[in-house]
Amino acid sequence: MINCISHIISNKNEKYITFKKNGRTGNNLFQYMFCKLICIQTDYQYIPLEELQELNNCITIYENVSLTTLISGELGDVNIICDGYFQKSDYYIEYRDQLLDIIYNTNEYWINENGNKIYIRDFAHYKSPICINGDDIVLHLRLDDFIWYGKDTSDIISPLYYISILENLNQSFNKLYLLCDKLNHEWEKKYVQFFSKWNPIIIQDTLMNDIAVMRDCPFLIHSNSTLCWFMSFISKTKKMRIISDTLFHKNQKLKTIESFDIYNEVLPLNHQFIHNIELEYNKYNEYIEHNNIENITYGIIPFEDKQIIFQKNRTIDHSEINIIQWTIQLCSKDKIFLDVGANNGLYTILLANNFSKVYSFESNKMLYYALCGNIALYNLYNVTCLNTTKINTNIEITDIGIIKIDTDIVDPLSILTSLLNALKLSKYPNILLKSKKNYLDQSLIDFIQKLKYKIIKLTGYNHIYLLEQTVVSNNVVSDNVVSDHVVSDNVVSDNVVSDNVVSDNVVSDNVVSDNVVTFPITFPITFPITFPITFPITFSIPEEKIIKMPIIELIGKKTKIVSNLIPGDLSTYIYNTEEYYYAEYQTSYFAITIKKAGWDCMRHYEILANGCIPYFIDIENCPINTMKQWPKDLLIQANLLYEKFIKIDNSINSITKEMINEYTNLLQILLDHLKEYLTTKSIAQYILKKTNFENISKILYLSGNLFPDYLRCLTLHGFKQIFGSNCHDYPKVSHIYKNFYCSNLYGKGMTYGNLLDENLHSEELDKTIEENIKNKYYDIVIYGSYHRGMPLYSLVIQTYKNDEIILLCGEDIHDCNYTLKHPLFLREG
């Protein structure tokens, strides 16, 4: 049995390890398990973070930490705070038995944001009210909360992937249970309908009931959920697992738990599929009924707005996507594309709209069905599919633009021979040869040479060859001139060079032989993307938090040159109330502040709002579009003044009248700037001005994850200052309203918590939220933290124009490369 916490705290000679809570329950469980992994291998003891606050000598470690460093003791006699997710199965598998012994028997806990103790053992012992038999399957689904509109794709796994698994198991299971959150949206309900043939039993229960089902069921098909993997990991049931990994989170690597588990890497759905899921569902049913196909297995490839069916166990080489992207530049909409050895139709589907007509040849019957299904799914009326790779020698196609031949499926020599007439009539079009081999047979090279094609091997893509015709004049091929496509700044130029001359763009070392040269090209190639209009934005501070005391009176209160609160030194974080915290700055001339994960930090605002000048280390290196609303030149001037003050040996009595005057003048200018440009109301007005919505009367302010986000919370306060309850926050951001218990929030809720009266939120408007969106009750919609979720987006985009939907990004590190065409306000640009 693990020692109880009260005993641990009483022993001051112990070294402690704890974690900063990030994310939800599944993430918290991993953070706790990582702490215990260190405890197993060292003399550290776990303690909840809140009970560590008064202890000194702490350091924070992040996900990039070396386990060897932690275990070896190199850090010395320090307490450790773990800040990260630590979700790598390789950490835990070797120590599984010891970790399970701890989890099942411990009295340890963490403390949630409401101040409640969450006991670890409850996750091991809570009894499920549902009895799952040995021949039943539980399929865990994550839907709405995994949609992630701020990313290129969602983290939602395709229903077709799960169908492929169930089809293979159709004769070996009895009941299918779908374990998921409450289905709030029509698209979620349509997603579940994909499984209707198995008459699934849907479980939408409490968190603890759900985790007990995942833990105890004998056959579990995982979603890409950390909670699902953790409960499966601690299960003592003899369990069959199919573990699904979307690779969505780059630091998350959760693979097999036991040797007989099945692990699949699965690409997630893009947003277009989700928005059109009813249409996709109908197409899927029509395809199955029309072709009378059973027991077909499916997978998904996302590409821009498409989802491609492919046969199970096919290896998808994503370098092909780069080749296809580049090939688009060689296409012509008045030409024909021949796809010989089309497989499931990847090239056909992604290139079809760039040609007048496409002929796709595939001899394998099941692949041919998948090919036809993809063509039907995307309504590609210009595509003709043929269940063969034998091309009629009398074919008279005269406008071929490109031919792609998969040499692993067909004999390219036979295909080219049968196409001789078509090649001539089409004036010898470009040909792509795709091969798993990194060479071509000599007989094929000889034949190609006779046709006067130059063979180009693409650099870095040994399996792809471009056959490009030399200059054609009056149907006579010149032997002396070679046209080499050269890519520069994503633009293909046609530079004509002699075989004997090397231009700046053609590297002589790349010449393999007289007949084969390499293609001097760097992949992947990016193409012009229409980005949304972006604006810089910063945190802000409520006007009521700015000190009202006259500066002369404030100067008289100051007792030290530099604040005792030092960023990063947890031993100086001793302030339990906002009043006590603010007083520290009010009694100091200067306070040190630094760039944390991001440059913009609430500490800057809190220092200045309390009549103290920030000494901002390295502010001169801040990017031009970050902290854009701050007067950086004045902050640099403040740093120089700080240097003057510290030269007087930190003695208040040594400060001269001239120094006081210079300090007073600079502080007044900085405070005036803060009040004019950096209050919550000012930032809200800035957003309205930049988007030309200064005359509106109603705003809908939407949030996904409700954990504190300074930009979301404080900007919402600003809009409430302007519009009152006519700015409706949904769901309610409870911690910015009065009477909420904030002590367990990040930073104890100081500055951003307990700001608003309860009457500024209407529960009646919560009840009619979807109806009001459909009726456009609100003038604009703002997503206060779009990386953390965009609820109701599929409904919003049906009613509101692109420029009427505004996105805020307050993340320290973010990836805003996406295709949503809405105004975007970036904090860290």
PDB file of N, CA and C in Angstrom, residues 732-805:
ATOM      1  N   LYS A 732     -21.365  28.769 -21.290  1.00  0.00           N
ATOM      2  CA  LYS A 732     -21.008  29.805 -20.339  1.00  0.00           C
ATOM      3  C   LYS A 732     -19.586  29.602 -19.840  1.00  0.00           C
ATOM      4  N   VAL A 733     -18.781  30.667 -19.911  1.00  0.00           N
ATOM      5  CA  VAL A 733     -17.418  30.620 -19.373  1.00  0.00           C
ATOM      6  C   VAL A 733     -17.522  30.968 -17.893  1.00  0.00           C
ATOM      7  N   SER A 734     -17.814  29.976 -17.089  1.00  0.00           N
ATOM      8  CA  SER A 734     -18.276  30.204 -15.709  1.00  0.00           C
ATOM      9  C   SER A 734     -17.279  30.949 -14.847  1.00  0.00           C
ATOM     10  N   HIS A 735     -15.975  30.693 -15.052  1.00  0.00           N
ATOM     11  CA  HIS A 735     -15.001  31.245 -14.104  1.00  0.00           C
ATOM     12  C   HIS A 735     -14.801  32.754 -14.242  1.00  0.00           C
ATOM     13  N   ILE A 736     -15.308  33.379 -15.302  1.00  0.00           N
ATOM     14  CA  ILE A 736     -15.159  34.839 -15.372  1.00  0.00           C
ATOM     15  C   ILE A 736     -16.334  35.548 -14.689  1.00  0.00           C
ATOM     16  N   TYR A 737     -17.307  34.764 -14.183  1.00  0.00           N
ATOM     17  CA  TYR A 737     -18.435  35.341 -13.460  1.00  0.00           C
ATOM     18  C   TYR A 737     -18.178  35.302 -11.954  1.00  0.00           C
ATOM     19  N   LYS A 738     -18.798  36.221 -11.256  1.00  0.00           N
ATOM     20  CA  LYS A 738     -18.599  36.335  -9.812  1.00  0.00           C
ATOM     21  C   LYS A 738     -19.150  35.098  -9.103  1.00  0.00           C
ATOM     22  N   ASN A 739     -18.591  34.851  -7.928  1.00  0.00           N
ATOM     23  CA  ASN A 739     -18.995  33.739  -7.059  1.00  0.00           C
ATOM     24  C   ASN A 739     -18.464  32.383  -7.510  1.00  0.00           C
ATOM     25  N   PHE A 740     -17.706  32.340  -8.625  1.00  0.00           N
ATOM     26  CA  PHE A 740     -17.072  31.075  -9.006  1.00  0.00           C
ATOM     27  C   PHE A 740     -15.819  30.867  -8.150  1.00  0.00           C
ATOM     28  N   TYR A 741     -15.593  29.623  -7.721  1.00  0.00           N
ATOM     29  CA  TYR A 741     -14.407  29.327  -6.899  1.00  0.00           C
ATOM     30  C   TYR A 741     -13.194  29.187  -7.813  1.00  0.00           C
ATOM     31  N   CYS A 742     -12.297  30.174  -7.778  1.00  0.00           N
ATOM     32  CA  CYS A 742     -11.197  30.256  -8.747  1.00  0.00           C
ATOM     33  C   CYS A 742      -9.856  29.773  -8.212  1.00  0.00           C
ATOM     34  N   SER A 743      -9.758  29.448  -6.939  1.00  0.00           N
ATOM     35  CA  SER A 743      -8.441  29.179  -6.346  1.00  0.00           C
ATOM     36  C   SER A 743      -7.713  28.025  -7.002  1.00  0.00           C
ATOM     37  N   ASN A 744      -8.459  27.086  -7.626  1.00  0.00           N
ATOM     38  CA  ASN A 744      -7.798  25.944  -8.266  1.00  0.00           C
ATOM     39  C   ASN A 744      -7.564  26.151  -9.754  1.00  0.00           C
ATOM     40  N   LEU A 745      -7.914  27.324 -10.269  1.00  0.00           N
ATOM     41  CA  LEU A 745      -7.643  27.623 -11.665  1.00  0.00           C
ATOM     42  C   LEU A 745      -6.177  27.996 -11.851  1.00  0.00           C
ATOM     43  N   TYR A 746      -5.755  28.022 -13.103  1.00  0.00           N
ATOM     44  CA  TYR A 746      -4.398  28.460 -13.419  1.00  0.00           C
ATOM     45  C   TYR A 746      -4.186  29.876 -12.880  1.00  0.00           C
ATOM     46  N   GLY A 747      -3.075  30.083 -12.148  1.00  0.00           N
ATOM     47  CA  GLY A 747      -2.795  31.388 -11.560  1.00  0.00           C
ATOM     48  C   GLY A 747      -3.819  31.811 -10.536  1.00  0.00           C
ATOM     49  N   LYS A 748      -4.538  30.824  -9.981  1.00  0.00           N
ATOM     50  CA  LYS A 748      -5.593  31.063  -8.973  1.00  0.00           C
ATOM     51  C   LYS A 748      -6.694  31.983  -9.501  1.00  0.00           C
ATOM     52  N   GLY A 749      -6.787  32.092 -10.827  1.00  0.00           N
ATOM     53  CA  GLY A 749      -7.841  32.920 -11.423  1.00  0.00           C
ATOM     54  C   GLY A 749      -7.603  34.406 -11.298  1.00  0.00           C
ATOM     55  N   MET A 750      -6.408  34.801 -10.852  1.00  0.00           N
ATOM     56  CA  MET A 750      -6.154  36.231 -10.641  1.00  0.00           C
ATOM     57  C   MET A 750      -6.237  36.991 -11.958  1.00  0.00           C
ATOM     58  N   THR A 751      -6.853  38.141 -11.917  1.00  0.00           N
ATOM     59  CA  THR A 751      -7.003  39.104 -13.000  1.00  0.00           C
ATOM     60  C   THR A 751      -8.099  38.714 -13.982  1.00  0.00           C
ATOM     61  N   TYR A 752      -8.298  37.417 -14.272  1.00  0.00           N
ATOM     62  CA  TYR A 752      -9.288  37.040 -15.277  1.00  0.00           C
ATOM     63  C   TYR A 752     -10.523  36.357 -14.689  1.00  0.00           C
ATOM     64  N   GLY A 753     -10.533  36.039 -13.398  1.00  0.00           N
ATOM     65  CA  GLY A 753     -11.663  35.344 -12.782  1.00  0.00           C
ATOM     66  C   GLY A 753     -12.559  36.274 -11.990  1.00  0.00           C
ATOM     67  N   ASN A 754     -13.815  35.856 -11.794  1.00  0.00           N
ATOM     68  CA  ASN A 754     -14.774  36.588 -10.941  1.00  0.00           C
ATOM     69  C   ASN A 754     -14.974  38.041 -11.374  1.00  0.00           C
ATOM     70  N   LEU A 755     -15.156  38.277 -12.654  1.00  0.00           N
ATOM     71  CA  LEU A 755     -15.241  39.640 -13.167  1.00  0.00           C
ATOM     72  C   LEU A 755     -16.677  40.120 -13.397  1.00  0.00           C
ATOM     73  N   LEU A 756     -17.564  39.228 -13.824  1.00  0.00           N
ATOM     74  CA  LEU A 756     -18.864  39.653 -14.350  1.00  0.00           C
ATOM     75  C   LEU A 756     -20.010  39.282 -13.428  1.00  0.00           C
ATOM     76  N   ASP A 757     -21.044  40.103 -13.452  1.00  0.00           N
ATOM     77  CA  ASP A 757     -22.272  39.772 -12.735  1.00  0.00           C
ATOM     78  C   ASP A 757     -22.997  38.646 -13.472  1.00  0.00           C
ATOM     79  N   GLU A 758     -23.681  37.795 -12.708  1.00  0.00           N
ATOM     80  CA  GLU A 758     -24.361  36.646 -13.292  1.00  0.00           C
ATOM     81  C   GLU A 758     -25.445  37.057 -14.290  1.00  0.00           C
ATOM     82  N   ASN A 759     -26.023  38.251 -14.108  1.00  0.00           N
ATOM     83  CA  ASN A 759     -27.109  38.650 -15.009  1.00  0.00           C
ATOM     84  C   ASN A 759     -26.627  38.982 -16.423  1.00  0.00           C
ATOM     85  N   LEU A 760     -25.307  38.919 -16.653  1.00  0.00           N
ATOM     86  CA  LEU A 760     -24.766  39.159 -17.990  1.00  0.00           C
ATOM     87  C   LEU A 760     -24.746  37.892 -18.837  1.00  0.00           C
ATOM     88  N   HIS A 761     -25.251  36.800 -18.287  1.00  0.00           N
ATOM     89  CA  HIS A 761     -25.391  35.566 -19.077  1.00  0.00           C
ATOM     90  C   HIS A 761     -26.832  35.095 -19.013  1.00  0.00           C
ATOM     91  N   SER A 762     -27.402  34.780 -20.168  1.00  0.00           N
ATOM     92  CA  SER A 762     -28.801  34.360 -20.249  1.00  0.00           C
ATOM     93  C   SER A 762     -28.889  32.859 -20.471  1.00  0.00           C
ATOM     94  N   GLU A 763     -29.439  32.153 -19.498  1.00  0.00           N
ATOM     95  CA  GLU A 763     -29.654  30.715 -19.654  1.00  0.00           C
ATOM     96  C   GLU A 763     -30.757  30.440 -20.678  1.00  0.00           C
ATOM     97  N   GLU A 764     -31.666  31.381 -20.860  1.00  0.00           N
ATOM     98  CA  GLU A 764     -32.722  31.205 -21.860  1.00  0.00           C
ATOM     99  C   GLU A 764     -32.132  31.160 -23.269  1.00  0.00           C
ATOM    100  N   LEU A 765     -31.133  32.005 -23.514  1.00  0.00           N
ATOM    101  CA  LEU A 765     -30.482  31.985 -24.832  1.00  0.00           C
ATOM    102  C   LEU A 765     -29.702  30.694 -25.049  1.00  0.00           C
ATOM    103  N   ASP A 766     -29.223  30.074 -23.968  1.00  0.00           N
ATOM    104  CA  ASP A 766     -28.559  28.767 -24.089  1.00  0.00           C
ATOM    105  C   ASP A 766     -29.522  27.738 -24.681  1.00  0.00           C
ATOM    106  N   LYS A 767     -30.761  27.807 -24.269  1.00  0.00           N
ATOM    107  CA  LYS A 767     -31.752  26.804 -24.672  1.00  0.00           C
ATOM    108  C   LYS A 767     -32.120  26.923 -26.150  1.00  0.00           C
ATOM    109  N   THR A 768     -31.970  28.116 -26.713  1.00  0.00           N
ATOM    110  CA  THR A 768     -32.382  28.331 -28.107  1.00  0.00           C
ATOM    111  C   THR A 768     -31.179  28.579 -29.014  1.00  0.00           C
ATOM    112  N   ILE A 769     -30.026  28.090 -28.615  1.00  0.00           N
ATOM    113  CA  ILE A 769     -28.786  28.448 -29.312  1.00  0.00           C
ATOM    114  C   ILE A 769     -28.818  28.060 -30.792  1.00  0.00           C
ATOM    115  N   GLU A 770     -29.227  26.828 -31.104  1.00  0.00           N
ATOM    116  CA  GLU A 770     -29.204  26.387 -32.503  1.00  0.00           C
ATOM    117  C   GLU A 770     -30.269  27.116 -33.319  1.00  0.00           C
ATOM    118  N   GLU A 771     -31.437  27.307 -32.743  1.00  0.00           N
ATOM    119  CA  GLU A 771     -32.501  28.040 -33.430  1.00  0.00           C
ATOM    120  C   GLU A 771     -32.067  29.473 -33.729  1.00  0.00           C
ATOM    121  N   ASN A 772     -31.391  30.104 -32.766  1.00  0.00           N
ATOM    122  CA  ASN A 772     -30.948  31.494 -32.960  1.00  0.00           C
ATOM    123  C   ASN A 772     -29.865  31.598 -34.022  1.00  0.00           C
ATOM    124  N   ILE A 773     -29.024  30.589 -34.115  1.00  0.00           N
ATOM    125  CA  ILE A 773     -28.009  30.591 -35.180  1.00  0.00           C
ATOM    126  C   ILE A 773     -28.693  30.482 -36.539  1.00  0.00           C
ATOM    127  N   LYS A 774     -29.625  29.545 -36.662  1.00  0.00           N
ATOM    128  CA  LYS A 774     -30.329  29.357 -37.932  1.00  0.00           C
ATOM    129  C   LYS A 774     -31.074  30.627 -38.355  1.00  0.00           C
ATOM    130  N   ASN A 775     -31.603  31.359 -37.380  1.00  0.00           N
ATOM    131  CA  ASN A 775     -32.358  32.582 -37.678  1.00  0.00           C
ATOM    132  C   ASN A 775     -31.473  33.822 -37.728  1.00  0.00           C
ATOM    133  N   LYS A 776     -30.193  33.631 -37.570  1.00  0.00           N
ATOM    134  CA  LYS A 776     -29.213  34.728 -37.565  1.00  0.00           C
ATOM    135  C   LYS A 776     -29.603  35.820 -36.571  1.00  0.00           C
ATOM    136  N   TYR A 777     -29.904  35.372 -35.367  1.00  0.00           N
ATOM    137  CA  TYR A 777     -30.249  36.288 -34.281  1.00  0.00           C
ATOM    138  C   TYR A 777     -29.065  37.196 -33.938  1.00  0.00           C
ATOM    139  N   TYR A 778     -27.858  36.656 -34.071  1.00  0.00           N
ATOM    140  CA  TYR A 778     -26.640  37.411 -33.765  1.00  0.00           C
ATOM    141  C   TYR A 778     -26.058  37.984 -35.059  1.00  0.00           C
ATOM    142  N   ASP A 779     -25.404  39.121 -34.934  1.00  0.00           N
ATOM    143  CA  ASP A 779     -24.806  39.755 -36.115  1.00  0.00           C
ATOM    144  C   ASP A 779     -23.535  39.050 -36.557  1.00  0.00           C
ATOM    145  N   ILE A 780     -22.710  38.675 -35.600  1.00  0.00           N
ATOM    146  CA  ILE A 780     -21.452  37.978 -35.908  1.00  0.00           C
ATOM    147  C   ILE A 780     -21.249  36.857 -34.902  1.00  0.00           C
ATOM    148  N   VAL A 781     -20.358  35.937 -35.264  1.00  0.00           N
ATOM    149  CA  VAL A 781     -19.986  34.835 -34.379  1.00  0.00           C
ATOM    150  C   VAL A 781     -18.479  34.889 -34.162  1.00  0.00           C
ATOM    151  N   ILE A 782     -18.062  34.814 -32.911  1.00  0.00           N
ATOM    152  CA  ILE A 782     -16.640  34.827 -32.570  1.00  0.00           C
ATOM    153  C   ILE A 782     -16.292  33.517 -31.873  1.00  0.00           C
ATOM    154  N   TYR A 783     -15.248  32.854 -32.363  1.00  0.00           N
ATOM    155  CA  TYR A 783     -14.698  31.687 -31.663  1.00  0.00           C
ATOM    156  C   TYR A 783     -13.507  32.174 -30.842  1.00  0.00           C
ATOM    157  N   GLY A 784     -13.700  32.205 -29.510  1.00  0.00           N
ATOM    158  CA  GLY A 784     -12.728  32.839 -28.633  1.00  0.00           C
ATOM    159  C   GLY A 784     -11.413  32.102 -28.508  1.00  0.00           C
ATOM    160  N   SER A 785     -11.395  30.818 -28.866  1.00  0.00           N
ATOM    161  CA  SER A 785     -10.158  30.037 -28.803  1.00  0.00           C
ATOM    162  C   SER A 785     -10.290  28.905 -29.816  1.00  0.00           C
ATOM    163  N   TYR A 786     -10.145  29.232 -31.090  1.00  0.00           N
ATOM    164  CA  TYR A 786     -10.588  28.299 -32.124  1.00  0.00           C
ATOM    165  C   TYR A 786      -9.744  27.034 -32.180  1.00  0.00           C
ATOM    166  N   HIS A 787      -8.500  27.084 -31.706  1.00  0.00           N
ATOM    167  CA  HIS A 787      -7.695  25.861 -31.673  1.00  0.00           C
ATOM    168  C   HIS A 787      -8.245  24.863 -30.651  1.00  0.00           C
ATOM    169  N   ARG A 788      -8.996  25.343 -29.693  1.00  0.00           N
ATOM    170  CA  ARG A 788      -9.485  24.472 -28.621  1.00  0.00           C
ATOM    171  C   ARG A 788     -10.920  24.008 -28.852  1.00  0.00           C
ATOM    172  N   GLY A 789     -11.393  24.173 -30.065  1.00  0.00           N
ATOM    173  CA  GLY A 789     -12.706  23.668 -30.406  1.00  0.00           C
ATOM    174  C   GLY A 789     -13.601  24.716 -31.024  1.00  0.00           C
ATOM    175  N   MET A 790     -14.392  24.302 -32.020  1.00  0.00           N
ATOM    176  CA  MET A 790     -15.313  25.201 -32.703  1.00  0.00           C
ATOM    177  C   MET A 790     -16.709  24.581 -32.712  1.00  0.00           C
ATOM    178  N   PRO A 791     -17.393  24.604 -31.582  1.00  0.00           N
ATOM    179  CA  PRO A 791     -18.722  24.001 -31.509  1.00  0.00           C
ATOM    180  C   PRO A 791     -19.703  24.683 -32.459  1.00  0.00           C
ATOM    181  N   LEU A 792     -20.612  23.879 -32.993  1.00  0.00           N
ATOM    182  CA  LEU A 792     -21.705  24.354 -33.854  1.00  0.00           C
ATOM    183  C   LEU A 792     -21.219  24.940 -35.174  1.00  0.00           C
ATOM    184  N   TYR A 793     -19.970  24.692 -35.532  1.00  0.00           N
ATOM    185  CA  TYR A 793     -19.423  25.332 -36.737  1.00  0.00           C
ATOM    186  C   TYR A 793     -20.175  24.908 -37.995  1.00  0.00           C
ATOM    187  N   SER A 794     -20.522  23.619 -38.085  1.00  0.00           N
ATOM    188  CA  SER A 794     -21.221  23.154 -39.286  1.00  0.00           C
ATOM    189  C   SER A 794     -22.561  23.865 -39.450  1.00  0.00           C
ATOM    190  N   LEU A 795     -23.168  24.295 -38.351  1.00  0.00           N
ATOM    191  CA  LEU A 795     -24.418  25.060 -38.408  1.00  0.00           C
ATOM    192  C   LEU A 795     -24.148  26.533 -38.701  1.00  0.00           C
ATOM    193  N   VAL A 796     -23.104  27.064 -38.075  1.00  0.00           N
ATOM    194  CA  VAL A 796     -22.771  28.486 -38.238  1.00  0.00           C
ATOM    195  C   VAL A 796     -22.462  28.813 -39.692  1.00  0.00           C
ATOM    196  N   ILE A 797     -21.680  27.951 -40.368  1.00  0.00           N
ATOM    197  CA  ILE A 797     -21.255  28.285 -41.742  1.00  0.00           C
ATOM    198  C   ILE A 797     -22.412  28.195 -42.739  1.00  0.00           C
ATOM    199  N   GLN A 798     -23.518  27.584 -42.327  1.00  0.00           N
ATOM    200  CA  GLN A 798     -24.685  27.551 -43.220  1.00  0.00           C
ATOM    201  C   GLN A 798     -25.439  28.880 -43.193  1.00  0.00           C
ATOM    202  N   THR A 799     -25.241  29.657 -42.135  1.00  0.00           N
ATOM    203  CA  THR A 799     -26.008  30.896 -41.943  1.00  0.00           C
ATOM    204  C   THR A 799     -25.164  32.148 -42.132  1.00  0.00           C
ATOM    205  N   TYR A 800     -23.922  32.094 -41.695  1.00  0.00           N
ATOM    206  CA  TYR A 800     -23.079  33.293 -41.662  1.00  0.00           C
ATOM    207  C   TYR A 800     -22.052  33.291 -42.787  1.00  0.00           C
ATOM    208  N   LYS A 801     -21.781  34.472 -43.307  1.00  0.00           N
ATOM    209  CA  LYS A 801     -20.745  34.630 -44.317  1.00  0.00           C
ATOM    210  C   LYS A 801     -19.368  34.445 -43.673  1.00  0.00           C
ATOM    211  N   ASN A 802     -18.384  34.197 -44.515  1.00  0.00           N
ATOM    212  CA  ASN A 802     -17.029  33.962 -43.996  1.00  0.00           C
ATOM    213  C   ASN A 802     -16.540  35.107 -43.113  1.00  0.00           C
ATOM    214  N   ASP A 803     -16.798  36.362 -43.546  1.00  0.00           N
ATOM    215  CA  ASP A 803     -16.266  37.496 -42.790  1.00  0.00           C
ATOM    216  C   ASP A 803     -17.085  37.788 -41.531  1.00  0.00           C
ATOM    217  N   GLU A 804     -18.217  37.096 -41.349  1.00  0.00           N
ATOM    218  CA  GLU A 804     -19.026  37.270 -40.146  1.00  0.00           C
ATOM    219  C   GLU A 804     -18.672  36.264 -39.056  1.00  0.00           C
ATOM    220  N   ILE A 805     -17.682  35.444 -39.341  1.00  0.00           N
ATOM    221  CA  ILE A 805     -17.176  34.460 -38.370  1.00  0.00           C
ATOM    222  C   ILE A 805     -15.737  34.831 -38.052  1.00  0.00           C
TER     223      ILE A 805
END
